[in-house]
C-alpha cells in the first residue's frame, strides 16, 4: 500500500503512527515533492470512488486564489478540477492510502486507516 502525505500534517503523522503500530508494509509518498500528474489523480479518484472536488482542500490559499468555491461541480468541469489539483498539490486532501486490493481511502481518521489496513496485505 502507498500513503500520500504532507509531513507537516498531523492527520498524516497519526496515520503513519497507526500503520507502524499495526506492522503494516507501506510506501510513503510525499506528494508535495513527488507531485501526481493528472492521469494519476484520475486513477486515484476512480479507486476512491470520488470526484476531484471531494478531495479538494477548499480553504487553502491557492483554492481561494483560483476561486474554486465558484467552480461548477459537474462532469464538464471535472478536468479543470483535476488540472488544478495537479498544478497545486497542496489542494489535495490528505492522507490518501491506496490499498493492495485496488481500493483507496482518504484516511483522516483512525477508522479510515484501519479500513485501509483491512484491504491490504500485511
JSON list of C-alpha atoms in Angstrom, two decimals:
[
{"chain": "A", "resi": 1, "resn": "UNK", "atom": "CA", "xyz": [0.00, 0.00, 0.00]},
{"chain": "A", "resi": 2, "resn": "UNK", "atom": "CA", "xyz": [1.02, 3.57, -0.53]},
{"chain": "A", "resi": 3, "resn": "UNK", "atom": "CA", "xyz": [0.18, 6.61, 1.58]},
{"chain": "A", "resi": 4, "resn": "UNK", "atom": "CA", "xyz": [0.27, 10.15, 0.21]},
{"chain": "A", "resi": 5, "resn": "UNK", "atom": "CA", "xyz": [1.36, 12.51, 2.96]},
{"chain": "A", "resi": 6, "resn": "UNK", "atom": "CA", "xyz": [2.41, 16.01, 3.82]},
{"chain": "A", "resi": 7, "resn": "UNK", "atom": "CA", "xyz": [4.86, 15.58, 6.75]},
{"chain": "A", "resi": 8, "resn": "UNK", "atom": "CA", "xyz": [3.59, 18.83, 8.29]},
{"chain": "A", "resi": 9, "resn": "UNK", "atom": "CA", "xyz": [0.05, 17.39, 8.57]},
{"chain": "A", "resi": 10, "resn": "UNK", "atom": "CA", "xyz": [-0.94, 15.97, 11.97]},
{"chain": "A", "resi": 11, "resn": "UNK", "atom": "CA", "xyz": [-3.51, 13.60, 10.39]},
{"chain": "A", "resi": 12, "resn": "UNK", "atom": "CA", "xyz": [-0.74, 12.21, 8.15]},
{"chain": "A", "resi": 13, "resn": "UNK", "atom": "CA", "xyz": [1.58, 11.70, 11.11]},
{"chain": "A", "resi": 14, "resn": "UNK", "atom": "CA", "xyz": [-1.21, 9.98, 13.06]},
{"chain": "A", "resi": 15, "resn": "UNK", "atom": "CA", "xyz": [-1.92, 7.66, 10.13]},
{"chain": "A", "resi": 16, "resn": "UNK", "atom": "CA", "xyz": [1.77, 6.73, 9.88]},
{"chain": "A", "resi": 17, "resn": "UNK", "atom": "CA", "xyz": [1.94, 6.07, 13.61]},
{"chain": "A", "resi": 18, "resn": "UNK", "atom": "CA", "xyz": [-1.04, 3.72, 13.38]},
{"chain": "A", "resi": 19, "resn": "UNK", "atom": "CA", "xyz": [0.33, 1.93, 10.31]},
{"chain": "A", "resi": 20, "resn": "UNK", "atom": "CA", "xyz": [3.64, 1.42, 12.14]},
{"chain": "A", "resi": 21, "resn": "UNK", "atom": "CA", "xyz": [1.88, 0.20, 15.29]},
{"chain": "A", "resi": 22, "resn": "UNK", "atom": "CA", "xyz": [0.00, -2.37, 13.19]},
{"chain": "A", "resi": 23, "resn": "UNK", "atom": "CA", "xyz": [3.19, -3.51, 11.47]},
{"chain": "A", "resi": 24, "resn": "UNK", "atom": "CA", "xyz": [1.85, -2.56, 8.04]},
{"chain": "A", "resi": 25, "resn": "UNK", "atom": "CA", "xyz": [4.05, -2.58, 4.97]},
{"chain": "A", "resi": 26, "resn": "UNK", "atom": "CA", "xyz": [3.65, 0.66, 3.05]},
{"chain": "A", "resi": 27, "resn": "UNK", "atom": "CA", "xyz": [5.41, 3.19, 0.89]},
{"chain": "A", "resi": 28, "resn": "UNK", "atom": "CA", "xyz": [5.37, 6.90, 1.77]},
{"chain": "A", "resi": 29, "resn": "UNK", "atom": "CA", "xyz": [4.75, 9.37, -1.00]},
{"chain": "A", "resi": 30, "resn": "UNK", "atom": "CA", "xyz": [5.42, 12.99, -0.15]},
{"chain": "A", "resi": 31, "resn": "UNK", "atom": "CA", "xyz": [3.02, 14.24, -2.79]},
{"chain": "A", "resi": 32, "resn": "UNK", "atom": "CA", "xyz": [4.06, 17.88, -2.46]},
{"chain": "A", "resi": 33, "resn": "UNK", "atom": "CA", "xyz": [7.54, 16.86, -3.67]},
{"chain": "A", "resi": 34, "resn": "UNK", "atom": "CA", "xyz": [6.58, 13.89, -5.88]},
{"chain": "A", "resi": 35, "resn": "UNK", "atom": "CA", "xyz": [3.55, 15.55, -7.45]},
{"chain": "A", "resi": 36, "resn": "UNK", "atom": "CA", "xyz": [0.98, 13.25, -9.06]},
{"chain": "A", "resi": 37, "resn": "UNK", "atom": "CA", "xyz": [0.05, 14.05, -12.64]},
{"chain": "A", "resi": 38, "resn": "UNK", "atom": "CA", "xyz": [-3.47, 14.37, -13.97]},
{"chain": "A", "resi": 39, "resn": "UNK", "atom": "CA", "xyz": [-3.64, 10.73, -15.10]},
{"chain": "A", "resi": 40, "resn": "UNK", "atom": "CA", "xyz": [-2.55, 9.53, -11.66]},
{"chain": "A", "resi": 41, "resn": "UNK", "atom": "CA", "xyz": [-5.07, 11.78, -9.92]},
{"chain": "A", "resi": 42, "resn": "UNK", "atom": "CA", "xyz": [-7.81, 10.37, -12.19]},
{"chain": "A", "resi": 43, "resn": "UNK", "atom": "CA", "xyz": [-6.74, 6.82, -11.30]},
{"chain": "A", "resi": 44, "resn": "UNK", "atom": "CA", "xyz": [-6.80, 7.57, -7.56]},
{"chain": "A", "resi": 45, "resn": "UNK", "atom": "CA", "xyz": [-10.20, 9.26, -7.88]},
{"chain": "A", "resi": 46, "resn": "UNK", "atom": "CA", "xyz": [-11.51, 6.12, -9.59]},
{"chain": "A", "resi": 47, "resn": "UNK", "atom": "CA", "xyz": [-10.11, 3.99, -6.76]},
{"chain": "A", "resi": 48, "resn": "UNK", "atom": "CA", "xyz": [-11.62, 6.36, -4.19]},
{"chain": "A", "resi": 49, "resn": "UNK", "atom": "CA", "xyz": [-14.97, 6.46, -5.97]},
{"chain": "A", "resi": 50, "resn": "UNK", "atom": "CA", "xyz": [-14.89, 10.26, -5.58]},
{"chain": "A", "resi": 51, "resn": "UNK", "atom": "CA", "xyz": [-14.86, 13.38, -7.71]},
{"chain": "A", "resi": 52, "resn": "UNK", "atom": "CA", "xyz": [-11.95, 15.86, -7.65]},
{"chain": "A", "resi": 53, "resn": "UNK", "atom": "CA", "xyz": [-13.95, 18.45, -5.68]},
{"chain": "A", "resi": 54, "resn": "UNK", "atom": "CA", "xyz": [-14.50, 15.79, -2.99]},
{"chain": "A", "resi": 55, "resn": "UNK", "atom": "CA", "xyz": [-10.74, 15.67, -2.26]},
{"chain": "A", "resi": 56, "resn": "UNK", "atom": "CA", "xyz": [-10.00, 19.38, -2.68]},
{"chain": "A", "resi": 57, "resn": "UNK", "atom": "CA", "xyz": [-8.90, 21.44, 0.30]},
{"chain": "A", "resi": 58, "resn": "UNK", "atom": "CA", "xyz": [-11.03, 24.48, -0.49]},
{"chain": "A", "resi": 59, "resn": "UNK", "atom": "CA", "xyz": [-9.72, 26.57, 2.41]},
{"chain": "A", "resi": 60, "resn": "UNK", "atom": "CA", "xyz": [-6.14, 26.65, 1.11]},
{"chain": "A", "resi": 61, "resn": "UNK", "atom": "CA", "xyz": [-4.82, 29.97, -0.22]},
{"chain": "A", "resi": 62, "resn": "UNK", "atom": "CA", "xyz": [-4.44, 28.53, -3.73]},
{"chain": "A", "resi": 63, "resn": "UNK", "atom": "CA", "xyz": [-8.10, 27.49, -3.73]},
{"chain": "A", "resi": 64, "resn": "UNK", "atom": "CA", "xyz": [-9.14, 30.99, -2.84]},
{"chain": "A", "resi": 65, "resn": "UNK", "atom": "CA", "xyz": [-6.82, 32.48, -5.49]},
{"chain": "A", "resi": 66, "resn": "UNK", "atom": "CA", "xyz": [-8.32, 30.16, -8.12]},
{"chain": "A", "resi": 67, "resn": "UNK", "atom": "CA", "xyz": [-11.87, 30.88, -6.95]},
{"chain": "A", "resi": 68, "resn": "UNK", "atom": "CA", "xyz": [-12.61, 27.15, -6.58]},
{"chain": "A", "resi": 69, "resn": "UNK", "atom": "CA", "xyz": [-15.70, 27.68, -4.46]},
{"chain": "A", "resi": 70, "resn": "UNK", "atom": "CA", "xyz": [-17.38, 29.17, -7.52]},
{"chain": "A", "resi": 71, "resn": "UNK", "atom": "CA", "xyz": [-16.34, 26.43, -9.95]},
{"chain": "A", "resi": 72, "resn": "UNK", "atom": "CA", "xyz": [-19.12, 24.13, -11.18]},
{"chain": "A", "resi": 73, "resn": "UNK", "atom": "CA", "xyz": [-19.04, 20.64, -9.75]},
{"chain": "A", "resi": 74, "resn": "UNK", "atom": "CA", "xyz": [-20.12, 18.71, -12.82]},
{"chain": "A", "resi": 75, "resn": "UNK", "atom": "CA", "xyz": [-18.78, 16.34, -15.47]},
{"chain": "A", "resi": 76, "resn": "UNK", "atom": "CA", "xyz": [-17.86, 19.18, -17.81]},
{"chain": "A", "resi": 77, "resn": "UNK", "atom": "CA", "xyz": [-15.70, 20.80, -15.12]},
{"chain": "A", "resi": 78, "resn": "UNK", "atom": "CA", "xyz": [-14.02, 17.61, -13.88]},
{"chain": "A", "resi": 79, "resn": "UNK", "atom": "CA", "xyz": [-10.86, 18.02, -16.00]},
{"chain": "A", "resi": 80, "resn": "UNK", "atom": "CA", "xyz": [-10.46, 21.61, -14.80]},
{"chain": "A", "resi": 81, "resn": "UNK", "atom": "CA", "xyz": [-10.56, 20.44, -11.17]},
{"chain": "A", "resi": 82, "resn": "UNK", "atom": "CA", "xyz": [-8.06, 17.65, -11.85]},
{"chain": "A", "resi": 83, "resn": "UNK", "atom": "CA", "xyz": [-5.71, 20.11, -13.56]},
{"chain": "A", "resi": 84, "resn": "UNK", "atom": "CA", "xyz": [-5.96, 22.39, -10.50]},
{"chain": "A", "resi": 85, "resn": "UNK", "atom": "CA", "xyz": [-5.04, 19.51, -8.17]},
{"chain": "A", "resi": 86, "resn": "UNK", "atom": "CA", "xyz": [-2.07, 18.53, -10.35]},
{"chain": "A", "resi": 87, "resn": "UNK", "atom": "CA", "xyz": [-0.93, 22.14, -10.60]},
{"chain": "A", "resi": 88, "resn": "UNK", "atom": "CA", "xyz": [-1.43, 22.90, -6.91]},
{"chain": "A", "resi": 89, "resn": "UNK", "atom": "CA", "xyz": [-0.88, 19.63, -4.99]},
{"chain": "A", "resi": 90, "resn": "UNK", "atom": "CA", "xyz": [-1.39, 21.38, -1.66]},
{"chain": "A", "resi": 91, "resn": "UNK", "atom": "CA", "xyz": [-5.09, 21.34, -2.59]},
{"chain": "A", "resi": 92, "resn": "UNK", "atom": "CA", "xyz": [-5.20, 17.52, -2.39]},
{"chain": "A", "resi": 93, "resn": "UNK", "atom": "CA", "xyz": [-6.82, 16.21, 0.78]},
{"chain": "A", "resi": 94, "resn": "UNK", "atom": "CA", "xyz": [-4.54, 14.00, 2.83]},
{"chain": "A", "resi": 95, "resn": "UNK", "atom": "CA", "xyz": [-3.58, 11.41, 3.74]},
{"chain": "A", "resi": 96, "resn": "UNK", "atom": "CA", "xyz": [-4.71, 9.17, 0.89]},
{"chain": "A", "resi": 97, "resn": "UNK", "atom": "CA", "xyz": [-3.99, 5.46, 1.21]},
{"chain": "A", "resi": 98, "resn": "UNK", "atom": "CA", "xyz": [-4.07, 3.25, -1.86]},
{"chain": "A", "resi": 99, "resn": "UNK", "atom": "CA", "xyz": [-4.60, -0.31, -0.68]},
{"chain": "A", "resi": 100, "resn": "UNK", "atom": "CA", "xyz": [-3.30, -3.53, -2.20]},
{"chain": "A", "resi": 101, "resn": "UNK", "atom": "CA", "xyz": [-6.77, -4.63, -3.38]},
{"chain": "A", "resi": 102, "resn": "UNK", "atom": "CA", "xyz": [-7.18, -1.63, -5.67]},
{"chain": "A", "resi": 103, "resn": "UNK", "atom": "CA", "xyz": [-9.24, 0.50, -3.30]},
{"chain": "A", "resi": 104, "resn": "UNK", "atom": "CA", "xyz": [-8.21, 3.84, -1.83]},
{"chain": "A", "resi": 105, "resn": "UNK", "atom": "CA", "xyz": [-9.33, 5.93, 1.13]},
{"chain": "A", "resi": 106, "resn": "UNK", "atom": "CA", "xyz": [-8.89, 9.44, 2.42]},
{"chain": "A", "resi": 107, "resn": "UNK", "atom": "CA", "xyz": [-7.56, 8.33, 5.80]},
{"chain": "A", "resi": 108, "resn": "UNK", "atom": "CA", "xyz": [-8.21, 11.31, 8.06]},
{"chain": "A", "resi": 109, "resn": "UNK", "atom": "CA", "xyz": [-9.50, 9.17, 10.93]},
{"chain": "A", "resi": 110, "resn": "UNK", "atom": "CA", "xyz": [-8.24, 6.11, 12.77]},
{"chain": "A", "resi": 111, "resn": "UNK", "atom": "CA", "xyz": [-11.25, 4.18, 11.46]},
{"chain": "A", "resi": 112, "resn": "UNK", "atom": "CA", "xyz": [-10.34, 5.01, 7.85]},
{"chain": "A", "resi": 113, "resn": "UNK", "atom": "CA", "xyz": [-6.72, 3.92, 8.38]},
{"chain": "A", "resi": 114, "resn": "UNK", "atom": "CA", "xyz": [-7.95, 0.65, 9.90]},
{"chain": "A", "resi": 115, "resn": "UNK", "atom": "CA", "xyz": [-10.28, 0.15, 6.92]},
{"chain": "A", "resi": 116, "resn": "UNK", "atom": "CA", "xyz": [-7.34, 0.65, 4.54]},
{"chain": "A", "resi": 117, "resn": "UNK", "atom": "CA", "xyz": [-5.38, -1.92, 6.55]},
{"chain": "A", "resi": 118, "resn": "UNK", "atom": "CA", "xyz": [-8.23, -4.41, 6.12]},
{"chain": "A", "resi": 119, "resn": "UNK", "atom": "CA", "xyz": [-7.87, -4.01, 2.33]},
{"chain": "A", "resi": 120, "resn": "UNK", "atom": "CA", "xyz": [-4.11, -4.59, 2.29]},
{"chain": "A", "resi": 121, "resn": "UNK", "atom": "CA", "xyz": [-1.73, -7.45, 2.83]},
{"chain": "A", "resi": 122, "resn": "UNK", "atom": "CA", "xyz": [0.34, -7.30, 5.96]}
]
